[in-house]
Tab-separated table of C-alpha atoms in Angstrom:
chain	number	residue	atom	x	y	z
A	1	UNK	CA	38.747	75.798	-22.645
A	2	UNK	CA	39.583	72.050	-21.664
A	3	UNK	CA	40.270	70.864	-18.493
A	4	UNK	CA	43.434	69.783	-20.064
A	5	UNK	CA	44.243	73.361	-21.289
A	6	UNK	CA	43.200	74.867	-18.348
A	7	UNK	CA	45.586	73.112	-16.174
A	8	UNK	CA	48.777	73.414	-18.508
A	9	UNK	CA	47.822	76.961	-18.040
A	10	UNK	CA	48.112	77.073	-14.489
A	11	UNK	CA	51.460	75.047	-14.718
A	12	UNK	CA	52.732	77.870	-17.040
A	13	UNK	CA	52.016	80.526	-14.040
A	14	UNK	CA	53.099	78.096	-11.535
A	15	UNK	CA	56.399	77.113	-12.491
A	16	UNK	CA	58.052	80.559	-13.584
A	17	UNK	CA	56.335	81.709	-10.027
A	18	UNK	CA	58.436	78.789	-8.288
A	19	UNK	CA	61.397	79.552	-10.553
A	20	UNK	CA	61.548	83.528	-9.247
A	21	UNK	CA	61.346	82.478	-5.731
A	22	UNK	CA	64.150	79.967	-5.798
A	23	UNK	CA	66.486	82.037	-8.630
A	24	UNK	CA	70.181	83.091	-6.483
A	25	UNK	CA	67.949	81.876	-3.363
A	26	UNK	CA	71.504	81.593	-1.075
A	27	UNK	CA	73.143	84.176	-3.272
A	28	UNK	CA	73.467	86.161	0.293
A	29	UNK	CA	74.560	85.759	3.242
A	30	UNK	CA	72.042	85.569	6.177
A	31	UNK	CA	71.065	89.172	8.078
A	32	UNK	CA	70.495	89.241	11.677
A	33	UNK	CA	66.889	88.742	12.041
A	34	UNK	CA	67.181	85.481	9.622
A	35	UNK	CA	70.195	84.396	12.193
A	36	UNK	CA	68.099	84.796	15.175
A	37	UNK	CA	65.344	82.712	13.209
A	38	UNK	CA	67.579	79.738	12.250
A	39	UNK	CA	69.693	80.145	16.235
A	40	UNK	CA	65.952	79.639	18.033
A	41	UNK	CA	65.623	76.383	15.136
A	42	UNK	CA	68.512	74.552	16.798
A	43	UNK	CA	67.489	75.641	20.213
A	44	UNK	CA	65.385	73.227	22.522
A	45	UNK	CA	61.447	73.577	21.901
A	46	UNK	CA	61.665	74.426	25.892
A	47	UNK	CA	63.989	77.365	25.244
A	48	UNK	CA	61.754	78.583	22.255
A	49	UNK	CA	58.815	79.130	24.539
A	50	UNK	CA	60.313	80.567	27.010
A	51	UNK	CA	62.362	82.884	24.668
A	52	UNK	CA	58.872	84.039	22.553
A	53	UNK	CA	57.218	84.199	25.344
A	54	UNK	CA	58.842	87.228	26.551
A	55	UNK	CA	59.394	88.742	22.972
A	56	UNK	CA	56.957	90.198	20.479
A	57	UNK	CA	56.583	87.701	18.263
A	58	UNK	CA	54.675	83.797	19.212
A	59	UNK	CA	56.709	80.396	18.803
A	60	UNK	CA	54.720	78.511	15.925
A	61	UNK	CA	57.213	79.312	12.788
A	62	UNK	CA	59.857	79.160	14.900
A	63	UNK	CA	58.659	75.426	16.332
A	64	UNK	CA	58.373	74.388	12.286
A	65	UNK	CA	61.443	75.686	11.471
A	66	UNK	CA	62.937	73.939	13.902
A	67	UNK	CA	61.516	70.622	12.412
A	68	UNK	CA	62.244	71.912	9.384
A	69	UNK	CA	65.916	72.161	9.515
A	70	UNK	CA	65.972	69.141	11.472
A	71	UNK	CA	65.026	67.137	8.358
A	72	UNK	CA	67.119	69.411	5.952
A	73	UNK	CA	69.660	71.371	7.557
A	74	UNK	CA	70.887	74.465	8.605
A	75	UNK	CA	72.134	75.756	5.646
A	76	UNK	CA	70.854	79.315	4.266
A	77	UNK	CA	69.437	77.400	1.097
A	78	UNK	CA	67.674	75.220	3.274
A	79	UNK	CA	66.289	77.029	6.052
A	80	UNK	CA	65.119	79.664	3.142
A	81	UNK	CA	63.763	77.076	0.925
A	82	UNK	CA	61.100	76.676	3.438
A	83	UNK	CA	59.506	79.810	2.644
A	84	UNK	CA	59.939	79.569	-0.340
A	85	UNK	CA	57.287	76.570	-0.395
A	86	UNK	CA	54.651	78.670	1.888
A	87	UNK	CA	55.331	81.783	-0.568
A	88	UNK	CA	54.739	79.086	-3.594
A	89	UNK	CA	51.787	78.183	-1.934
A	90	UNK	CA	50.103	81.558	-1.777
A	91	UNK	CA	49.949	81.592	-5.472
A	92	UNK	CA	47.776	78.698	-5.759
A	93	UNK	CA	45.667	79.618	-2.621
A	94	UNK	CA	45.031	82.974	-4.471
A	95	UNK	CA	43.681	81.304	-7.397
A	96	UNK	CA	41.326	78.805	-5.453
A	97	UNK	CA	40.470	82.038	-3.288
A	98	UNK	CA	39.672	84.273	-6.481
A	99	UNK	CA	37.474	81.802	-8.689
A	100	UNK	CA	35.419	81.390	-5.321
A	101	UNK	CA	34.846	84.909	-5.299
A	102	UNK	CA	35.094	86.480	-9.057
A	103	UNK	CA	35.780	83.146	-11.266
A	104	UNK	CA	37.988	81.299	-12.909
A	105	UNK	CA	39.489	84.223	-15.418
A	106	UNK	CA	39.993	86.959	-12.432
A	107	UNK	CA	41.590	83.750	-10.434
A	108	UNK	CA	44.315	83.571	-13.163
A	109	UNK	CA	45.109	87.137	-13.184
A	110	UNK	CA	45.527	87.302	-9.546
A	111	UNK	CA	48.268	83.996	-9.873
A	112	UNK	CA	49.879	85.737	-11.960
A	113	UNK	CA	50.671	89.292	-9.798
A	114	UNK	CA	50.819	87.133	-6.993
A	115	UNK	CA	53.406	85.223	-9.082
A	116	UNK	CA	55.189	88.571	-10.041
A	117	UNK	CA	54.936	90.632	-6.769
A	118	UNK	CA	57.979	91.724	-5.224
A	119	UNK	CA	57.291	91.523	-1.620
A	120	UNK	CA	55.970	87.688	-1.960
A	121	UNK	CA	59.149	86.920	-3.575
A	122	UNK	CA	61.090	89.103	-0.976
A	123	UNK	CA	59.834	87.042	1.962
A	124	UNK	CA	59.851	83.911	-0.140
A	125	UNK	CA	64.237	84.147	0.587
A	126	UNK	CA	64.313	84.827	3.892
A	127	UNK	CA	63.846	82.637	6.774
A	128	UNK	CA	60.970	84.616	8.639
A	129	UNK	CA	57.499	83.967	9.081
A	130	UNK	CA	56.420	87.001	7.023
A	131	UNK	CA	56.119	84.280	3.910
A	132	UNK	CA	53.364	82.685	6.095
A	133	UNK	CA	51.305	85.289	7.028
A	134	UNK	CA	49.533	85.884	3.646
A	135	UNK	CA	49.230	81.983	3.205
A	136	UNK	CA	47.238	81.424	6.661
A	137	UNK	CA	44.903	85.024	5.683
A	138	UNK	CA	44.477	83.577	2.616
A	139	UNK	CA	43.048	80.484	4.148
A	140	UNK	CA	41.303	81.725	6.709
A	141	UNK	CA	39.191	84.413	4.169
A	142	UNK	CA	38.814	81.238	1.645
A	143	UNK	CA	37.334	79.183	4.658
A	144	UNK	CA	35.273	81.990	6.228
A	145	UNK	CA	33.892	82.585	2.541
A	146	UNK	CA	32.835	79.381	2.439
A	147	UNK	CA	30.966	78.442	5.442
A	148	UNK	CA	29.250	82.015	4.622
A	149	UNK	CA	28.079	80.619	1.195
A	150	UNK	CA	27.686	76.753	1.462
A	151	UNK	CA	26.120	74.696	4.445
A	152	UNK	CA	29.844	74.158	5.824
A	153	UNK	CA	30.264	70.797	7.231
A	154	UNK	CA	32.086	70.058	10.128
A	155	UNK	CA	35.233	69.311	8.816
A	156	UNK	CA	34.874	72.761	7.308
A	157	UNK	CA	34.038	74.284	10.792
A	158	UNK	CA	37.136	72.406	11.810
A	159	UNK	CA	39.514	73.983	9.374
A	160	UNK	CA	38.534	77.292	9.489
A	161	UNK	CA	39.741	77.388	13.797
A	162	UNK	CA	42.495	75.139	12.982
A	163	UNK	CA	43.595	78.051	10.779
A	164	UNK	CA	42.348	80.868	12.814
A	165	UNK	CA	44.873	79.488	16.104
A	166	UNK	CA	47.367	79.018	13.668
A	167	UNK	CA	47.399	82.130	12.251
A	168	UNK	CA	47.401	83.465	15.988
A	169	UNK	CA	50.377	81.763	16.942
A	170	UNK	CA	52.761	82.936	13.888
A	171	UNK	CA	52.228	86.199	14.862
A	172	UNK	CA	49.837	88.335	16.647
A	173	UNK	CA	49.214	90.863	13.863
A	174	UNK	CA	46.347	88.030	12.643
A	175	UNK	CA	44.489	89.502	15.397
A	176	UNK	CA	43.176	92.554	13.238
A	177	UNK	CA	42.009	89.925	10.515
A	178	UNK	CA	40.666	87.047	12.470
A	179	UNK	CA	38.469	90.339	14.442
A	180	UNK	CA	37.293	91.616	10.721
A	181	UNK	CA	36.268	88.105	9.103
A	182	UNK	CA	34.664	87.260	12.249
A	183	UNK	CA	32.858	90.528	12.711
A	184	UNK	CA	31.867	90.040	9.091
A	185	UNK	CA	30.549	86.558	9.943
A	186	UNK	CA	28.871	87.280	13.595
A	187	UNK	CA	26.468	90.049	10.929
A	188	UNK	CA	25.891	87.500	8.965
A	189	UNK	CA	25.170	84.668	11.342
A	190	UNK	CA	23.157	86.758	13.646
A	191	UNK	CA	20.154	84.990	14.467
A	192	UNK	CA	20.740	82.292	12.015
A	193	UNK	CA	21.110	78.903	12.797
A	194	UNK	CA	25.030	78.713	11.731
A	195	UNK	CA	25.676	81.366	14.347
A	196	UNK	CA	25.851	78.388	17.235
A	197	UNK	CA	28.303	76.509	15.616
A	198	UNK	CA	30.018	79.747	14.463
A	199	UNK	CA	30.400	80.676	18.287
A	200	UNK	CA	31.410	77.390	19.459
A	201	UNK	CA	34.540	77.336	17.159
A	202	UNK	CA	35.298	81.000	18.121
A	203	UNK	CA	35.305	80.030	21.753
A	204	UNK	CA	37.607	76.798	20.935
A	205	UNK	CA	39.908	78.786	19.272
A	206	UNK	CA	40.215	81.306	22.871
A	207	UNK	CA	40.304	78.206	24.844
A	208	UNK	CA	43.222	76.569	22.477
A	209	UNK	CA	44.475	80.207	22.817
A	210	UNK	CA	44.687	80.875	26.174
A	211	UNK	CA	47.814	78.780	27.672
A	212	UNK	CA	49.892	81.134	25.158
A	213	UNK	CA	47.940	84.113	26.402
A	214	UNK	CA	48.829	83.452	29.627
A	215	UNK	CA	52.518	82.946	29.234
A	216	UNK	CA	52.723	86.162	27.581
A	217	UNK	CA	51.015	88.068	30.146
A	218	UNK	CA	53.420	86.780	32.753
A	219	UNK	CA	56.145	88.287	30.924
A	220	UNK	CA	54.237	91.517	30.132
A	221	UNK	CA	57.123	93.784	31.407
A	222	UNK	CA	59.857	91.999	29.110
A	223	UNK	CA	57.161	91.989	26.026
A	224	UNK	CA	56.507	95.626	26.277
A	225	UNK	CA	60.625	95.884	26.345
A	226	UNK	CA	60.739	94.338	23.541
């Protein structure tokens, strides 16, 4: 098949994807855990940290949402619309993740289930983080696959921690990935020479890590309340 072909393909999975994900997106009214989402947005970035920091979920969405409706507003179509974008964005990241692993053909069935699937459209209308979470694993597994396979360059090294303290700070559930892909990658690296620059962006990523660490473990008692 033509390049051409190939990408008019992928626009005809794309847009119908985009199309379910926006379809009656403010046809209801906000629920309570979308409220609390969109009252921390038009609170203070102070007040955010020092409201997360004794709950049981970490500040980042809530720190781009707030930017978010800053630049677009408050309503439920708006503050929704921006997971709709990081749900969107799964579908492609599942292709480029796929025709890494299986090719180009399994890449194109996965967009389209990803396209279809319930849940990713689910999250894609609400204004919660869980429409993030799959985007940042997918990233991160993309990333770790590929400074497993090629001879990753910095930039690569780079990415893959920018993504792994990312994905920590949405929510701390990333934890039980980020230990799997990099117990994967510590056998792999073991004795090898990647292994030293494997280690040095694991430790940048606890360093990065630990001022949010800390704040959390001064508030243990209200965190375990929660």
């Amino acid at each position: 098949m033509s390049r051409r072909r190939w990408l008019f393909l992928l626009l005809l999975i794309l847009l119908p994807a985009f199309w379910l994900r926006l379809f009656l997106l403010d046809g209801q009214s906000l629920w309570w855990d979308e409220g609390i989402s969109l009252h921390l947005a038009t609170s203070s970035f102070a007040e955010i940290v020092v409201n997360r920091a004794a709950n049981i979920h970490p500040p980042l969405y809530f720190f781009l949402l707030k930017i978010w409706v800053t630049l677009t507003g408050t309503t439920s179509f708006a503050a929704r619309y921006f997971s709709v974008l990081a749900s969107f964005l799964q579908v492609a990241l599942v292709y480029a993740l796929l025709r890494d692993w299986f090719g180009r053909r399994t890449a194109v069935i996965g967009m389209v289930l990803t396209g279809v699937w319930s849940l990713s459209i689910v999250y894609a209308q609400e204004v919660r983080v869980y429409a993030f979470l799959p985007l940042t694993y997918l990233l991160i597994l993309l990333l770790a696959h590929r400074v497993a396979q090629e001879q990753p360059t910095r930039r690569l090294w780079l990415a893959l921690g920018v993504a792994e303290w990312v994905a920590l700070h949405l929510h701390y559930n990333s934890l039980f990935l980020l230990v799997f892909v990099n117990g994967w990658l510590l056998v792999k690296f073991w004795r090898q020479p990647r292994f030293w620059p494997w280690f040095k962006v694991q430790l940048g990523v606890a360093l990065a890590s630990l001022p949010w660490a800390v704040g959390v473990l001064l508030n243990w008692p209200a965190v375990q309340g929660e």
